[in-house]
CSV table of C-alpha atoms in Angstrom, one decimal:
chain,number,residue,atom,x,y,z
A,68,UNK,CA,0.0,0.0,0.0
A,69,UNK,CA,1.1,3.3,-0.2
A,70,UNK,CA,0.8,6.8,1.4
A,71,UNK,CA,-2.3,7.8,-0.7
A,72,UNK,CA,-4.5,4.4,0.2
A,73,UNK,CA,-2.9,4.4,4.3
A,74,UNK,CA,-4.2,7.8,4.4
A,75,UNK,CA,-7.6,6.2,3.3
A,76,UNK,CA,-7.3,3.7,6.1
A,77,UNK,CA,-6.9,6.4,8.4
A,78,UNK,CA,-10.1,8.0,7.4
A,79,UNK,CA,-12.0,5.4,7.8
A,80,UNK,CA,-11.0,4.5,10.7
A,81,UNK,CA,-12.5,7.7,12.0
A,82,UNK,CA,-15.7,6.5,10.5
A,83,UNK,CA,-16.4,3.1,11.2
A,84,UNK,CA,-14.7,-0.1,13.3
A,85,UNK,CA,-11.4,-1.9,12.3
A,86,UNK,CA,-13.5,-4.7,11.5
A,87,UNK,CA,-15.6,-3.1,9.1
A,88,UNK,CA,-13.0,-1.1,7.4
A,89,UNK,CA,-11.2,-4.8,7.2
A,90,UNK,CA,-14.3,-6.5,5.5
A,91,UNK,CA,-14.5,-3.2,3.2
A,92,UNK,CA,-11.0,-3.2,1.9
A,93,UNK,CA,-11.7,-7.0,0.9
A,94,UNK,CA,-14.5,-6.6,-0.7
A,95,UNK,CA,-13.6,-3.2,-3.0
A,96,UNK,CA,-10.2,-5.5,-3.3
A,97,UNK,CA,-12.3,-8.3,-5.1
A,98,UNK,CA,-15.4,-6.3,-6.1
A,99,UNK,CA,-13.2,-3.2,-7.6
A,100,UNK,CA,-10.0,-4.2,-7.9
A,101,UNK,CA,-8.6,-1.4,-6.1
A,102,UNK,CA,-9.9,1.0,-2.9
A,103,UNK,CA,-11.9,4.4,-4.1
A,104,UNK,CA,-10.0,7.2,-5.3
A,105,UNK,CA,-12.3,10.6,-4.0
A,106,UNK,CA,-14.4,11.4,-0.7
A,107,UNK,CA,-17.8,11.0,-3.3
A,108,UNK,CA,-16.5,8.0,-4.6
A,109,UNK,CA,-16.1,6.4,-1.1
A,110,UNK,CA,-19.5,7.6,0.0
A,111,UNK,CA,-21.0,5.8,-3.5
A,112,UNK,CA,-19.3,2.5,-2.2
A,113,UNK,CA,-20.0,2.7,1.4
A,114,UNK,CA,-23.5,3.0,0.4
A,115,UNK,CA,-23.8,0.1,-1.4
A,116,UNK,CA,-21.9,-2.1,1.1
A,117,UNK,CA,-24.1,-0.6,4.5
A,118,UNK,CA,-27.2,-1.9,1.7
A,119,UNK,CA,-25.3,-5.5,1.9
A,120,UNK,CA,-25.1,-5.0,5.9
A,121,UNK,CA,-21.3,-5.0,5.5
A,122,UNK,CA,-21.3,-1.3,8.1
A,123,UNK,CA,-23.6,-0.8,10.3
A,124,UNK,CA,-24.2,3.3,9.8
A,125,UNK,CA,-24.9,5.2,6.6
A,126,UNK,CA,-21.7,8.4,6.5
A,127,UNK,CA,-22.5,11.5,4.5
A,128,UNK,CA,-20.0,13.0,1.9
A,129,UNK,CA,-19.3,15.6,4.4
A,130,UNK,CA,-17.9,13.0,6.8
A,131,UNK,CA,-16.2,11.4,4.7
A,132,UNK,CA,-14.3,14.9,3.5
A,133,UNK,CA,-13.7,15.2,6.7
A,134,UNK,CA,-12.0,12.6,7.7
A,135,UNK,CA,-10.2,12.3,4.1
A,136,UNK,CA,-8.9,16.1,5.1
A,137,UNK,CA,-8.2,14.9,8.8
A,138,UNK,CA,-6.2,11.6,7.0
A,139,UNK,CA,-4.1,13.6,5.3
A,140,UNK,CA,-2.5,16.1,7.8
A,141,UNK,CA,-1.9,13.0,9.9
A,142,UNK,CA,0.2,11.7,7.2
A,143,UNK,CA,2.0,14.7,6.3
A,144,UNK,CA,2.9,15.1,9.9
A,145,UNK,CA,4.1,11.6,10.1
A,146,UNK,CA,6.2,12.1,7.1
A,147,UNK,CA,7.6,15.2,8.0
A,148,UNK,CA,8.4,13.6,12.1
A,149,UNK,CA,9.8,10.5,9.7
A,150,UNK,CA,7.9,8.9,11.6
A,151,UNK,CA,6.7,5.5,9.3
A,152,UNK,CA,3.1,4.4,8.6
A,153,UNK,CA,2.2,0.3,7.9
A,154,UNK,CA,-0.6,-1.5,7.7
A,155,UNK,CA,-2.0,-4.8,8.3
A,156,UNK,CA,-2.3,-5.3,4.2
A,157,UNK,CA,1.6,-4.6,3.5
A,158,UNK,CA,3.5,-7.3,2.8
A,159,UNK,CA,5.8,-6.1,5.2
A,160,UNK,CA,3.2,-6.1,8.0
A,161,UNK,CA,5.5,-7.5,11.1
A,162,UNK,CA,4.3,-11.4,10.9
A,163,UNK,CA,4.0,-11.6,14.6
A,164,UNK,CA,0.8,-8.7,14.7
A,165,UNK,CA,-1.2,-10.3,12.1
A,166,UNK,CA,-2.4,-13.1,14.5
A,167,UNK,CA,-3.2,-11.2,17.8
A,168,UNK,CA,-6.9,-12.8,18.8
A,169,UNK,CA,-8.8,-11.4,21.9
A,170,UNK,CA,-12.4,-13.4,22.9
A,171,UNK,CA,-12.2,-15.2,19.7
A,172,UNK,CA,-12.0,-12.5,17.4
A,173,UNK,CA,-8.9,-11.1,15.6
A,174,UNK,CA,-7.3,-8.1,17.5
A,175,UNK,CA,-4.2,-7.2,15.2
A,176,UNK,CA,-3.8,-3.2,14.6
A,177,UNK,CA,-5.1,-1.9,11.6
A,178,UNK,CA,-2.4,0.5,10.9
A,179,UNK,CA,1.1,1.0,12.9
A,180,UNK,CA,2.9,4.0,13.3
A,181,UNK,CA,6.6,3.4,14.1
A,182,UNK,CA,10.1,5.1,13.8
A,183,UNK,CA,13.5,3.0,13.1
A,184,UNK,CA,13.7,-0.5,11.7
A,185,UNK,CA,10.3,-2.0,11.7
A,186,UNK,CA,12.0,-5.9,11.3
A,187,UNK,CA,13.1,-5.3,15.1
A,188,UNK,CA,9.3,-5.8,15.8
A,189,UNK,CA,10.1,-9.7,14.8
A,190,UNK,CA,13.3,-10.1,16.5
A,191,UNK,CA,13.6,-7.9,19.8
A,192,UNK,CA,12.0,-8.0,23.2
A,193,UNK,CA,9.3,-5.7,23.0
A,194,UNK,CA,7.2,-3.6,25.6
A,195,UNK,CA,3.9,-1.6,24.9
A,196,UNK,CA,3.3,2.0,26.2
A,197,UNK,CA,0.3,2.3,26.3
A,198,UNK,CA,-1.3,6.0,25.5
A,199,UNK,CA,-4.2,8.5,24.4
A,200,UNK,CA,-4.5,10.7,21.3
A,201,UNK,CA,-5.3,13.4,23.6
A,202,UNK,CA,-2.6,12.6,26.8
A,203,UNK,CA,-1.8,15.3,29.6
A,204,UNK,CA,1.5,17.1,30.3
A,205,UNK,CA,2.3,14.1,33.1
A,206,UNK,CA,1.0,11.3,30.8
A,207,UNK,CA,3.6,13.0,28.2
A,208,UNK,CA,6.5,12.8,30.2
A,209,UNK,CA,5.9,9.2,32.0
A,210,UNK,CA,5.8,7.6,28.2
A,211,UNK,CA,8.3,9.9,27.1
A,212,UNK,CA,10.5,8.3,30.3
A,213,UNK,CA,9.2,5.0,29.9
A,214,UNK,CA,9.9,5.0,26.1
A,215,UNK,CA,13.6,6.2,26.5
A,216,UNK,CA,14.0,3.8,29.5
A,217,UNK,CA,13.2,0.8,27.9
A,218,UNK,CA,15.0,1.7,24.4
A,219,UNK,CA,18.3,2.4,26.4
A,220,UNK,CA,18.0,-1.1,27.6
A,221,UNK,CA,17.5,-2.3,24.2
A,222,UNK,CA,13.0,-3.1,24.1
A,223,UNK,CA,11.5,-2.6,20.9
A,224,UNK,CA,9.0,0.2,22.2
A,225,UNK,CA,5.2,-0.4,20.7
């Protein structure tokens, strides 16, 4: 995947669940051939799969602009942080996260966001911080500690 269909995965993650946007990218995959290219031509699409039950909520073109806009600046500032974006349909998807299962479901991330090598996912001892989009000043600098903590002693951080 590239940049252009990651930040689609990113907008509709703002819109529906993992698990939908999963059984959506499957079937435009083998209905279409390929994933939407425009905000109207997602809303065309998502109305035909919410028809076949596939979501569970109509969204409205402004919505999907919205998070399309929204998408994109969250790219752009990953780029320009280097920080890397990967998702669970890249062939380079770390092997280990595409078989996560919580309550008999699957529970592997969508999308990762990550900075460095992303093969050390496969091969060193890792340890999850866990956060917020929206943390405080203390919940900052307690994963920012953490974080550089664990690295120094050689943890994969996720």
């Amino acid at each position: 995947m590239n940049d252009k269909n990651h930040g689609q995965l990113i907008a509709l993650q703002r819109l529906i669940t993992d698990s939908e946007v999963m059984a959506l990218v499957a079937a435009c995959e083998a209905d279409l051939g390929k994933l939407p290219e425009n905000a109207h031509q997602w809303v065309q699409t998502l109305r035909i799969f919410r028809k076949q039950n596939i979501l569970k909520r109509d969204i409205s073109l402004p919505e999907m602009q919205k998070a399309i806009s929204c998408a994109q600046e969250i790219v752009d500032e990953s780029m320009e942080q280097d920080i890397g974006i990967i998702s669970c349909f890249d062939e380079d998807f770390p092997e280990p996260l595409k078989h996560i299962v919580k309550n008999g479901k699957s529970a592997s991330p969508l999308i990762l966001y990550y900075r460095g090598n992303m093969k050390n996912v496969s091969t060193l001892e890792a340890i999850a911080i866990i956060g917020t989009r929206n943390p405080s000043g203390d919940g900052l600098k307690m994963g920012e500690f953490y974080g550089h903590y664990f690295a120094g002693e050689g943890f994969n951080i996720v």
